[in-house]
Amino acid sequence: MIFNNYLYVWPTDNPISMKKQTFHTEFICYDSLDELPESDRQLLLLAKKSLENSYSPYSNFKVGAAVLLRNGQLFGGSNYENASYPLCICAEQTVLTTAANMHPGVAPLALAVAVRNPKRVIDRPGLPCGACRQVICETEVKNKQPIRVILQGETGSVFVFENGLDLLPLAFDKTFL
Ligand code: THU
């Protein structure tokens, strides 16, 4: 059965029919920001600039995100924490919902995420939490368009995923409802 671009088989009670399944996820790894294609580089720079607006007095962990819409509009956003910890809003969700409200019906082309930890330099890409991956996938499903995801820490290599779904294999989606 093909689902979410992955081939898988349900295990059954019969052990003879059980098959080990594997996921294959591809992404590009650039050694540094300077190696990125120019539009990705600019988007990542906006994400880095946006993390300066982070409201994160509890974790002190700053996250910036930037979205490029398919009409060329750019949006930046950051994480927004709350004394009631579960109410913290991630940067990715801030920017994707802002963009969707400012330009309804316009699909994102790319999303860049940057992180900064004042306690130590993060030298590997900051990875979106599970909830943000779910929100990225919902936005892809809603618009029927993939979102290119660009990730970097404070320094170091940059991961580029062609598709948010690659970050969330076997994602829950509306086909279950
Ligand atoms: N955070 C994000 O903004 N995005 C993620 O994908 C992971 C976590 C924020 C939430 C919280 O404000 C801080 O980082 C520490 O978890």
Short mmCIF file of N, CA and C and ligand atoms in Angstrom, two decimals:
data_model
loop_
_atom_site.label_atom_id
_atom_site.label_comp_id
_atom_site.label_asym_id
_atom_site.label_seq_id
_atom_site.Cartn_x
_atom_site.Cartn_y
_atom_site.Cartn_z
N MET A 1 0.86 -1.20 0.00
CA MET A 1 0.00 0.00 0.00
C MET A 1 0.89 1.25 0.00
N ILE A 2 0.55 2.19 -0.85
CA ILE A 2 1.32 3.45 -0.88
C ILE A 2 0.55 4.49 -0.09
N PHE A 3 1.20 5.09 0.86
CA PHE A 3 0.55 6.10 1.69
C PHE A 3 1.59 7.11 2.09
N ASN A 4 1.27 8.40 1.94
CA ASN A 4 2.23 9.45 2.27
C ASN A 4 3.58 9.22 1.59
N ASN A 5 3.56 8.72 0.40
CA ASN A 5 4.77 8.46 -0.39
C ASN A 5 5.60 7.29 0.11
N TYR A 6 5.14 6.58 1.13
CA TYR A 6 5.90 5.44 1.62
C TYR A 6 5.16 4.15 1.33
N LEU A 7 5.92 3.13 1.05
CA LEU A 7 5.36 1.81 0.81
C LEU A 7 5.41 1.05 2.12
N TYR A 8 4.29 0.56 2.58
CA TYR A 8 4.33 -0.25 3.79
C TYR A 8 3.25 -1.31 3.76
N VAL A 9 3.47 -2.31 4.61
CA VAL A 9 2.56 -3.44 4.66
C VAL A 9 2.16 -3.64 6.11
N TRP A 10 0.87 -3.78 6.36
CA TRP A 10 0.45 -4.05 7.73
C TRP A 10 0.90 -5.43 8.15
N PRO A 11 1.47 -5.56 9.37
CA PRO A 11 1.76 -6.91 9.86
C PRO A 11 0.43 -7.61 10.16
N THR A 12 0.37 -8.88 9.96
CA THR A 12 -0.86 -9.63 10.27
C THR A 12 -0.52 -10.67 11.32
N ASP A 13 -1.50 -11.45 11.68
CA ASP A 13 -1.26 -12.49 12.69
C ASP A 13 -0.35 -13.59 12.16
N ASN A 14 -0.25 -13.68 10.88
CA ASN A 14 0.57 -14.73 10.28
C ASN A 14 2.02 -14.26 10.17
N PRO A 15 2.93 -14.82 10.98
CA PRO A 15 4.31 -14.32 10.98
C PRO A 15 5.01 -14.47 9.64
N ILE A 16 4.51 -15.43 8.83
CA ILE A 16 5.16 -15.64 7.53
C ILE A 16 5.00 -14.41 6.64
N SER A 17 3.89 -13.68 6.84
CA SER A 17 3.65 -12.52 5.98
C SER A 17 4.27 -11.23 6.54
N MET A 18 4.93 -11.32 7.70
CA MET A 18 5.50 -10.10 8.27
C MET A 18 6.75 -9.68 7.51
N LYS A 19 6.81 -8.41 7.23
CA LYS A 19 7.96 -7.90 6.48
C LYS A 19 8.54 -6.72 7.21
N LYS A 20 9.85 -6.66 7.27
CA LYS A 20 10.49 -5.49 7.87
C LYS A 20 10.40 -4.33 6.88
N GLN A 21 9.97 -3.17 7.38
CA GLN A 21 9.82 -2.01 6.52
C GLN A 21 10.87 -0.97 6.88
N THR A 22 11.31 -0.24 5.90
CA THR A 22 12.30 0.81 6.18
C THR A 22 11.84 2.13 5.55
N PHE A 23 12.29 3.21 6.14
CA PHE A 23 12.03 4.52 5.57
C PHE A 23 13.30 5.03 4.92
N HIS A 24 13.08 5.74 3.86
CA HIS A 24 14.22 6.34 3.17
C HIS A 24 13.94 7.83 3.06
N THR A 25 14.73 8.64 3.72
CA THR A 25 14.53 10.08 3.68
C THR A 25 15.76 10.74 3.08
N GLU A 26 15.53 11.58 2.12
CA GLU A 26 16.66 12.28 1.50
C GLU A 26 16.65 13.75 1.88
N PHE A 27 17.83 14.28 2.15
CA PHE A 27 17.95 15.73 2.31
C PHE A 27 19.35 16.12 1.90
N ILE A 28 19.48 17.39 1.57
CA ILE A 28 20.79 17.89 1.15
C ILE A 28 21.47 18.51 2.36
N CYS A 29 22.75 18.25 2.51
CA CYS A 29 23.51 18.85 3.60
C CYS A 29 24.58 19.76 3.00
N TYR A 30 24.45 21.05 3.26
CA TYR A 30 25.47 22.01 2.84
C TYR A 30 26.40 22.25 4.02
N ASP A 31 27.67 22.49 3.73
CA ASP A 31 28.64 22.68 4.81
C ASP A 31 28.43 23.99 5.57
N SER A 32 27.88 24.98 4.88
CA SER A 32 27.69 26.27 5.54
C SER A 32 26.61 27.07 4.81
N LEU A 33 26.20 28.14 5.43
CA LEU A 33 25.19 29.04 4.86
C LEU A 33 25.65 29.58 3.51
N ASP A 34 26.95 29.83 3.37
CA ASP A 34 27.46 30.44 2.14
C ASP A 34 27.30 29.55 0.91
N GLU A 35 27.13 28.24 1.13
CA GLU A 35 26.99 27.32 0.00
C GLU A 35 25.57 27.22 -0.53
N LEU A 36 24.63 27.78 0.23
CA LEU A 36 23.21 27.64 -0.15
C LEU A 36 22.88 28.41 -1.42
N PRO A 37 21.89 27.93 -2.19
CA PRO A 37 21.35 28.76 -3.27
C PRO A 37 20.89 30.10 -2.68
N GLU A 38 20.99 31.17 -3.45
CA GLU A 38 20.78 32.51 -2.92
C GLU A 38 19.41 32.70 -2.23
N SER A 39 18.34 32.14 -2.82
CA SER A 39 17.01 32.37 -2.20
C SER A 39 16.91 31.65 -0.86
N ASP A 40 17.51 30.47 -0.75
CA ASP A 40 17.51 29.76 0.54
C ASP A 40 18.34 30.53 1.56
N ARG A 41 19.44 31.07 1.10
CA ARG A 41 20.34 31.82 1.99
C ARG A 41 19.64 33.05 2.56
N GLN A 42 18.93 33.76 1.68
CA GLN A 42 18.21 34.95 2.12
C GLN A 42 17.10 34.59 3.12
N LEU A 43 16.43 33.48 2.87
CA LEU A 43 15.36 33.07 3.78
C LEU A 43 15.93 32.68 5.14
N LEU A 44 17.05 31.99 5.12
CA LEU A 44 17.68 31.60 6.39
C LEU A 44 18.18 32.84 7.15
N LEU A 45 18.67 33.82 6.43
CA LEU A 45 19.10 35.07 7.09
C LEU A 45 17.92 35.78 7.74
N LEU A 46 16.75 35.71 7.09
CA LEU A 46 15.55 36.31 7.69
C LEU A 46 15.15 35.54 8.95
N ALA A 47 15.29 34.23 8.91
CA ALA A 47 14.99 33.42 10.11
C ALA A 47 15.93 33.81 11.25
N LYS A 48 17.20 34.01 10.92
CA LYS A 48 18.18 34.40 11.95
C LYS A 48 17.87 35.78 12.52
N LYS A 49 17.45 36.68 11.64
CA LYS A 49 17.08 38.02 12.10
C LYS A 49 15.82 37.93 12.98
N SER A 50 14.90 37.07 12.60
CA SER A 50 13.63 36.95 13.32
C SER A 50 13.83 36.40 14.72
N LEU A 51 14.86 35.60 14.92
CA LEU A 51 15.02 35.03 16.26
C LEU A 51 15.39 36.09 17.29
N GLU A 52 15.81 37.24 16.82
CA GLU A 52 16.07 38.35 17.74
C GLU A 52 14.77 38.81 18.42
N ASN A 53 13.63 38.54 17.78
CA ASN A 53 12.33 38.93 18.36
C ASN A 53 11.77 37.87 19.29
N SER A 54 12.51 36.79 19.46
CA SER A 54 12.01 35.68 20.29
C SER A 54 11.65 36.17 21.69
N TYR A 55 10.48 35.76 22.15
CA TYR A 55 10.08 36.01 23.54
C TYR A 55 10.23 34.67 24.27
N SER A 56 11.37 34.48 24.89
CA SER A 56 11.68 33.16 25.48
C SER A 56 12.36 33.31 26.84
N PRO A 57 11.69 34.02 27.79
CA PRO A 57 12.30 34.25 29.09
C PRO A 57 12.43 32.98 29.94
N TYR A 58 11.72 31.92 29.58
CA TYR A 58 11.72 30.71 30.42
C TYR A 58 12.79 29.72 29.95
N SER A 59 12.86 29.48 28.66
CA SER A 59 13.88 28.54 28.16
C SER A 59 15.16 29.27 27.73
N ASN A 60 15.04 30.55 27.43
CA ASN A 60 16.15 31.31 26.83
C ASN A 60 16.61 30.74 25.50
N PHE A 61 15.80 29.86 24.93
CA PHE A 61 16.15 29.25 23.64
C PHE A 61 15.41 30.02 22.55
N LYS A 62 16.19 30.65 21.68
CA LYS A 62 15.59 31.49 20.65
C LYS A 62 15.43 30.70 19.35
N VAL A 63 14.25 30.78 18.78
CA VAL A 63 13.99 30.14 17.48
C VAL A 63 13.40 31.19 16.54
N GLY A 64 13.96 31.27 15.35
CA GLY A 64 13.43 32.16 14.32
C GLY A 64 13.03 31.34 13.12
N ALA A 65 11.95 31.75 12.48
CA ALA A 65 11.52 31.05 11.28
C ALA A 65 11.14 32.08 10.22
N ALA A 66 11.28 31.69 8.97
CA ALA A 66 10.91 32.58 7.88
C ALA A 66 10.24 31.76 6.78
N VAL A 67 9.20 32.35 6.22
CA VAL A 67 8.44 31.69 5.15
C VAL A 67 8.53 32.52 3.88
N LEU A 68 8.77 31.84 2.77
CA LEU A 68 8.64 32.46 1.45
C LEU A 68 7.38 31.89 0.82
N LEU A 69 6.42 32.76 0.54
CA LEU A 69 5.19 32.32 -0.12
C LEU A 69 5.38 32.26 -1.63
N ARG A 70 4.49 31.52 -2.27
CA ARG A 70 4.60 31.35 -3.73
C ARG A 70 4.21 32.60 -4.49
N ASN A 71 3.76 33.65 -3.80
CA ASN A 71 3.56 34.95 -4.46
C ASN A 71 4.73 35.90 -4.17
N GLY A 72 5.79 35.35 -3.57
CA GLY A 72 7.01 36.15 -3.34
C GLY A 72 7.06 36.85 -1.99
N GLN A 73 5.94 36.84 -1.25
CA GLN A 73 5.92 37.51 0.05
C GLN A 73 6.77 36.75 1.06
N LEU A 74 7.40 37.51 1.95
CA LEU A 74 8.24 36.92 3.00
C LEU A 74 7.67 37.26 4.37
N PHE A 75 7.75 36.29 5.28
CA PHE A 75 7.34 36.53 6.66
C PHE A 75 8.38 35.95 7.60
N GLY A 76 8.64 36.68 8.69
CA GLY A 76 9.50 36.16 9.74
C GLY A 76 8.70 36.01 11.01
N GLY A 77 9.12 35.10 11.88
CA GLY A 77 8.44 34.91 13.16
C GLY A 77 9.37 34.22 14.14
N SER A 78 8.96 34.20 15.40
CA SER A 78 9.82 33.59 16.42
C SER A 78 8.97 32.91 17.48
N ASN A 79 9.65 32.18 18.38
CA ASN A 79 8.90 31.51 19.44
C ASN A 79 8.40 32.52 20.47
N TYR A 80 7.28 32.19 21.09
CA TYR A 80 6.58 33.13 21.98
C TYR A 80 6.13 32.33 23.21
N GLU A 81 6.88 32.49 24.29
CA GLU A 81 6.66 31.62 25.45
C GLU A 81 5.61 32.19 26.41
N ASN A 82 5.25 31.35 27.37
CA ASN A 82 4.22 31.72 28.33
C ASN A 82 4.59 31.12 29.69
N ALA A 83 4.24 31.85 30.78
CA ALA A 83 4.50 31.33 32.12
C ALA A 83 3.78 30.00 32.34
N SER A 84 2.70 29.81 31.62
CA SER A 84 2.05 28.50 31.59
C SER A 84 2.71 27.74 30.45
N TYR A 85 3.73 26.96 30.78
CA TYR A 85 4.66 26.42 29.78
C TYR A 85 4.03 25.76 28.54
N PRO A 86 2.96 24.96 28.73
CA PRO A 86 2.43 24.29 27.52
C PRO A 86 1.88 25.26 26.49
N LEU A 87 1.70 26.51 26.87
CA LEU A 87 1.17 27.49 25.91
C LEU A 87 2.24 28.12 25.03
N CYS A 88 3.50 27.74 25.23
CA CYS A 88 4.58 28.28 24.38
C CYS A 88 4.26 28.01 22.91
N ILE A 89 4.46 29.00 22.09
CA ILE A 89 4.19 28.84 20.66
C ILE A 89 5.52 28.80 19.91
N CYS A 90 5.68 27.78 19.10
CA CYS A 90 6.93 27.61 18.35
C CYS A 90 7.01 28.60 17.19
N ALA A 91 8.23 28.91 16.80
CA ALA A 91 8.46 29.87 15.72
C ALA A 91 7.84 29.41 14.40
N GLU A 92 7.95 28.13 14.12
CA GLU A 92 7.43 27.61 12.85
C GLU A 92 5.92 27.83 12.77
N GLN A 93 5.25 27.61 13.92
CA GLN A 93 3.79 27.76 13.94
C GLN A 93 3.40 29.24 13.87
N THR A 94 4.20 30.08 14.53
CA THR A 94 3.95 31.53 14.45
C THR A 94 3.96 31.97 12.99
N VAL A 95 4.99 31.59 12.28
CA VAL A 95 5.18 32.14 10.93
C VAL A 95 4.23 31.50 9.91
N LEU A 96 3.97 30.21 10.06
CA LEU A 96 3.07 29.56 9.09
C LEU A 96 1.63 30.07 9.25
N THR A 97 1.20 30.30 10.50
CA THR A 97 -0.17 30.78 10.70
C THR A 97 -0.28 32.26 10.33
N THR A 98 0.77 33.01 10.60
CA THR A 98 0.75 34.43 10.20
C THR A 98 0.65 34.55 8.68
N ALA A 99 1.48 33.80 7.98
CA ALA A 99 1.49 33.86 6.51
C ALA A 99 0.15 33.43 5.94
N ALA A 100 -0.43 32.37 6.53
CA ALA A 100 -1.72 31.86 6.03
C ALA A 100 -2.84 32.89 6.22
N ASN A 101 -2.73 33.67 7.30
CA ASN A 101 -3.77 34.69 7.56
C ASN A 101 -3.55 35.96 6.76
N MET A 102 -2.30 36.29 6.50
CA MET A 102 -2.03 37.51 5.74
C MET A 102 -2.28 37.30 4.24
N HIS A 103 -2.03 36.07 3.78
CA HIS A 103 -2.24 35.75 2.35
C HIS A 103 -3.00 34.44 2.23
N PRO A 104 -4.30 34.47 2.53
CA PRO A 104 -5.07 33.22 2.48
C PRO A 104 -5.01 32.59 1.09
N GLY A 105 -4.83 31.29 1.06
CA GLY A 105 -4.83 30.57 -0.21
C GLY A 105 -3.51 30.59 -0.95
N VAL A 106 -2.52 31.30 -0.42
CA VAL A 106 -1.20 31.31 -1.08
C VAL A 106 -0.28 30.32 -0.36
N ALA A 107 0.21 29.34 -1.09
CA ALA A 107 0.99 28.26 -0.47
C ALA A 107 2.43 28.71 -0.20
N PRO A 108 3.00 28.25 0.90
CA PRO A 108 4.43 28.50 1.12
C PRO A 108 5.29 27.69 0.15
N LEU A 109 6.35 28.31 -0.29
CA LEU A 109 7.34 27.62 -1.12
C LEU A 109 8.44 27.04 -0.24
N ALA A 110 8.84 27.82 0.77
CA ALA A 110 9.96 27.39 1.61
C ALA A 110 9.81 27.95 3.02
N LEU A 111 10.39 27.20 3.96
CA LEU A 111 10.40 27.59 5.37
C LEU A 111 11.83 27.40 5.89
N ALA A 112 12.38 28.44 6.48
CA ALA A 112 13.73 28.34 7.08
C ALA A 112 13.61 28.46 8.59
N VAL A 113 14.44 27.72 9.31
CA VAL A 113 14.41 27.76 10.78
C VAL A 113 15.84 27.91 11.30
N ALA A 114 15.99 28.84 12.24
CA ALA A 114 17.31 29.08 12.85
C ALA A 114 17.14 29.06 14.37
N VAL A 115 18.15 28.60 15.08
CA VAL A 115 18.06 28.54 16.55
C VAL A 115 19.30 29.17 17.18
N ARG A 116 19.11 29.64 18.42
CA ARG A 116 20.26 30.13 19.17
C ARG A 116 20.07 29.83 20.66
N ASN A 117 21.08 29.21 21.22
CA ASN A 117 21.08 28.91 22.65
C ASN A 117 22.16 29.76 23.30
N PRO A 118 21.79 30.74 24.15
CA PRO A 118 22.79 31.64 24.73
C PRO A 118 23.82 30.92 25.59
N LYS A 119 23.49 29.68 26.02
CA LYS A 119 24.42 28.95 26.89
C LYS A 119 25.56 28.29 26.11
N ARG A 120 25.33 27.97 24.86
CA ARG A 120 26.38 27.35 24.05
C ARG A 120 26.01 27.48 22.58
N VAL A 121 27.04 27.44 21.75
CA VAL A 121 26.79 27.58 20.32
C VAL A 121 26.27 26.25 19.76
N ILE A 122 25.12 26.32 19.13
CA ILE A 122 24.56 25.13 18.47
C ILE A 122 25.16 25.07 17.07
N ASP A 123 25.95 24.04 16.82
CA ASP A 123 26.67 23.97 15.54
C ASP A 123 26.11 22.88 14.62
N ARG A 124 24.88 22.48 14.89
CA ARG A 124 24.20 21.54 13.99
C ARG A 124 22.78 22.05 13.77
N PRO A 125 22.13 21.64 12.68
CA PRO A 125 20.82 22.21 12.38
C PRO A 125 19.82 21.99 13.51
N GLY A 126 19.05 23.03 13.82
CA GLY A 126 17.96 22.91 14.80
C GLY A 126 16.80 22.19 14.13
N LEU A 127 16.31 21.15 14.79
CA LEU A 127 15.28 20.32 14.16
C LEU A 127 13.90 20.67 14.70
N PRO A 128 12.91 20.86 13.83
CA PRO A 128 11.56 21.20 14.28
C PRO A 128 10.99 20.11 15.18
N CYS A 129 10.26 20.52 16.22
CA CYS A 129 9.64 19.54 17.12
C CYS A 129 8.54 18.80 16.36
N GLY A 130 8.06 17.74 16.97
CA GLY A 130 7.02 16.91 16.31
C GLY A 130 5.77 17.71 15.98
N ALA A 131 5.36 18.59 16.90
CA ALA A 131 4.14 19.37 16.65
C ALA A 131 4.32 20.27 15.44
N CYS A 132 5.49 20.88 15.32
CA CYS A 132 5.75 21.75 14.17
C CYS A 132 5.79 20.96 12.87
N ARG A 133 6.34 19.75 12.94
CA ARG A 133 6.35 18.91 11.73
C ARG A 133 4.91 18.62 11.30
N GLN A 134 4.05 18.38 12.28
CA GLN A 134 2.65 18.10 11.97
C GLN A 134 2.01 19.33 11.32
N VAL A 135 2.34 20.51 11.83
CA VAL A 135 1.77 21.75 11.27
C VAL A 135 2.31 22.01 9.86
N ILE A 136 3.58 21.73 9.66
CA ILE A 136 4.17 21.88 8.31
C ILE A 136 3.45 20.94 7.33
N CYS A 137 3.24 19.69 7.76
CA CYS A 137 2.58 18.72 6.88
C CYS A 137 1.14 19.12 6.59
N GLU A 138 0.44 19.63 7.60
CA GLU A 138 -0.94 20.08 7.39
C GLU A 138 -0.98 21.18 6.33
N THR A 139 0.00 22.08 6.39
CA THR A 139 0.05 23.19 5.42
C THR A 139 0.33 22.65 4.02
N GLU A 140 1.17 21.63 3.93
CA GLU A 140 1.42 21.02 2.62
C GLU A 140 0.15 20.35 2.08
N VAL A 141 -0.53 19.60 2.94
CA VAL A 141 -1.74 18.89 2.52
C VAL A 141 -2.81 19.89 2.10
N LYS A 142 -2.97 20.94 2.91
CA LYS A 142 -3.98 21.96 2.65
C LYS A 142 -3.77 22.60 1.28
N ASN A 143 -2.53 22.90 0.97
CA ASN A 143 -2.22 23.62 -0.27
C ASN A 143 -1.87 22.69 -1.44
N LYS A 144 -1.73 21.40 -1.15
CA LYS A 144 -1.31 20.40 -2.16
C LYS A 144 0.00 20.82 -2.81
N GLN A 145 0.89 21.39 -1.99
CA GLN A 145 2.20 21.85 -2.49
C GLN A 145 3.27 21.52 -1.44
N PRO A 146 4.42 21.02 -1.87
CA PRO A 146 5.48 20.74 -0.91
C PRO A 146 6.11 22.03 -0.37
N ILE A 147 6.65 21.94 0.83
CA ILE A 147 7.38 23.08 1.41
C ILE A 147 8.83 22.66 1.57
N ARG A 148 9.70 23.45 1.00
CA ARG A 148 11.14 23.22 1.14
C ARG A 148 11.54 23.68 2.56
N VAL A 149 12.22 22.84 3.31
CA VAL A 149 12.54 23.19 4.70
C VAL A 149 14.06 23.31 4.85
N ILE A 150 14.47 24.48 5.34
CA ILE A 150 15.90 24.82 5.43
C ILE A 150 16.25 25.00 6.91
N LEU A 151 17.21 24.26 7.42
CA LEU A 151 17.49 24.24 8.86
C LEU A 151 18.97 24.48 9.14
N GLN A 152 19.22 25.38 10.11
CA GLN A 152 20.61 25.56 10.56
C GLN A 152 20.63 25.90 12.05
N GLY A 153 21.70 25.55 12.72
CA GLY A 153 21.93 26.00 14.09
C GLY A 153 22.48 27.42 14.04
N GLU A 154 23.28 27.76 15.06
CA GLU A 154 23.87 29.11 15.02
C GLU A 154 24.99 29.14 13.98
N THR A 155 25.70 28.03 13.85
CA THR A 155 26.75 27.89 12.83
C THR A 155 26.64 26.49 12.23
N GLY A 156 27.56 26.21 11.32
CA GLY A 156 27.70 24.83 10.83
C GLY A 156 26.83 24.51 9.64
N SER A 157 26.61 23.21 9.46
CA SER A 157 25.97 22.74 8.25
C SER A 157 24.48 23.11 8.20
N VAL A 158 23.95 23.05 7.00
CA VAL A 158 22.55 23.39 6.74
C VAL A 158 21.89 22.17 6.09
N PHE A 159 20.76 21.77 6.64
CA PHE A 159 19.98 20.69 6.03
C PHE A 159 18.87 21.32 5.18
N VAL A 160 18.67 20.77 3.99
CA VAL A 160 17.55 21.21 3.16
C VAL A 160 16.71 19.99 2.77
N PHE A 161 15.45 20.02 3.19
CA PHE A 161 14.49 18.97 2.84
C PHE A 161 13.60 19.53 1.74
N GLU A 162 13.36 18.74 0.70
CA GLU A 162 12.50 19.19 -0.40
C GLU A 162 11.04 19.24 0.01
N ASN A 163 10.70 18.53 1.09
CA ASN A 163 9.32 18.27 1.42
C ASN A 163 9.19 18.09 2.93
N GLY A 164 8.25 18.82 3.56
CA GLY A 164 8.07 18.69 5.00
C GLY A 164 7.70 17.27 5.43
N LEU A 165 7.00 16.58 4.55
CA LEU A 165 6.57 15.21 4.87
C LEU A 165 7.77 14.28 5.09
N ASP A 166 8.89 14.62 4.50
CA ASP A 166 10.10 13.81 4.72
C ASP A 166 10.56 13.88 6.18
N LEU A 167 10.11 14.92 6.90
CA LEU A 167 10.47 15.04 8.32
C LEU A 167 9.47 14.33 9.22
N LEU A 168 8.40 13.82 8.64
CA LEU A 168 7.37 13.18 9.47
C LEU A 168 6.76 11.99 8.73
N PRO A 169 7.55 10.92 8.62
CA PRO A 169 7.01 9.73 7.94
C PRO A 169 5.78 9.21 8.68
N LEU A 170 4.84 8.71 7.92
CA LEU A 170 3.59 8.16 8.49
C LEU A 170 2.80 9.21 9.26
N ALA A 171 2.79 10.42 8.74
CA ALA A 171 2.07 11.51 9.41
C ALA A 171 0.58 11.23 9.50
N PHE A 172 0.00 11.65 10.60
CA PHE A 172 -1.47 11.63 10.72
C PHE A 172 -2.02 12.73 9.82
N ASP A 173 -3.07 12.42 9.10
CA ASP A 173 -3.66 13.47 8.27
C ASP A 173 -5.16 13.27 8.11
N LYS A 174 -5.77 14.12 7.32
CA LYS A 174 -7.23 14.16 7.22
C LYS A 174 -7.83 12.89 6.66
N THR A 175 -7.04 12.05 6.03
CA THR A 175 -7.62 10.83 5.45
C THR A 175 -8.13 9.88 6.52
N PHE A 176 -7.73 10.11 7.79
CA PHE A 176 -8.25 9.28 8.88
C PHE A 176 -9.60 9.76 9.39
N LEU A 177 -9.96 10.98 9.06
CA LEU A 177 -11.14 11.59 9.69
C LEU A 177 -12.42 11.36 8.90
N1 THU B 1 10.70 25.72 19.83
C1 THU B 1 10.37 26.23 18.61
O1 THU B 1 10.09 27.43 18.46
N2 THU B 1 10.34 25.38 17.55
C2 THU B 1 10.62 24.05 17.62
O2 THU B 1 10.48 23.36 16.64
C3 THU B 1 11.16 23.50 18.85
C4 THU B 1 11.03 24.34 20.06
C5 THU B 1 10.71 26.63 20.97
C6 THU B 1 9.61 26.38 21.97
C7 THU B 1 10.19 26.96 23.23
O3 THU B 1 9.92 28.35 23.24
C8 THU B 1 11.71 26.79 23.07
O4 THU B 1 11.92 26.52 21.68
C9 THU B 1 12.28 25.66 23.88
O5 THU B 1 11.61 24.48 23.67
#
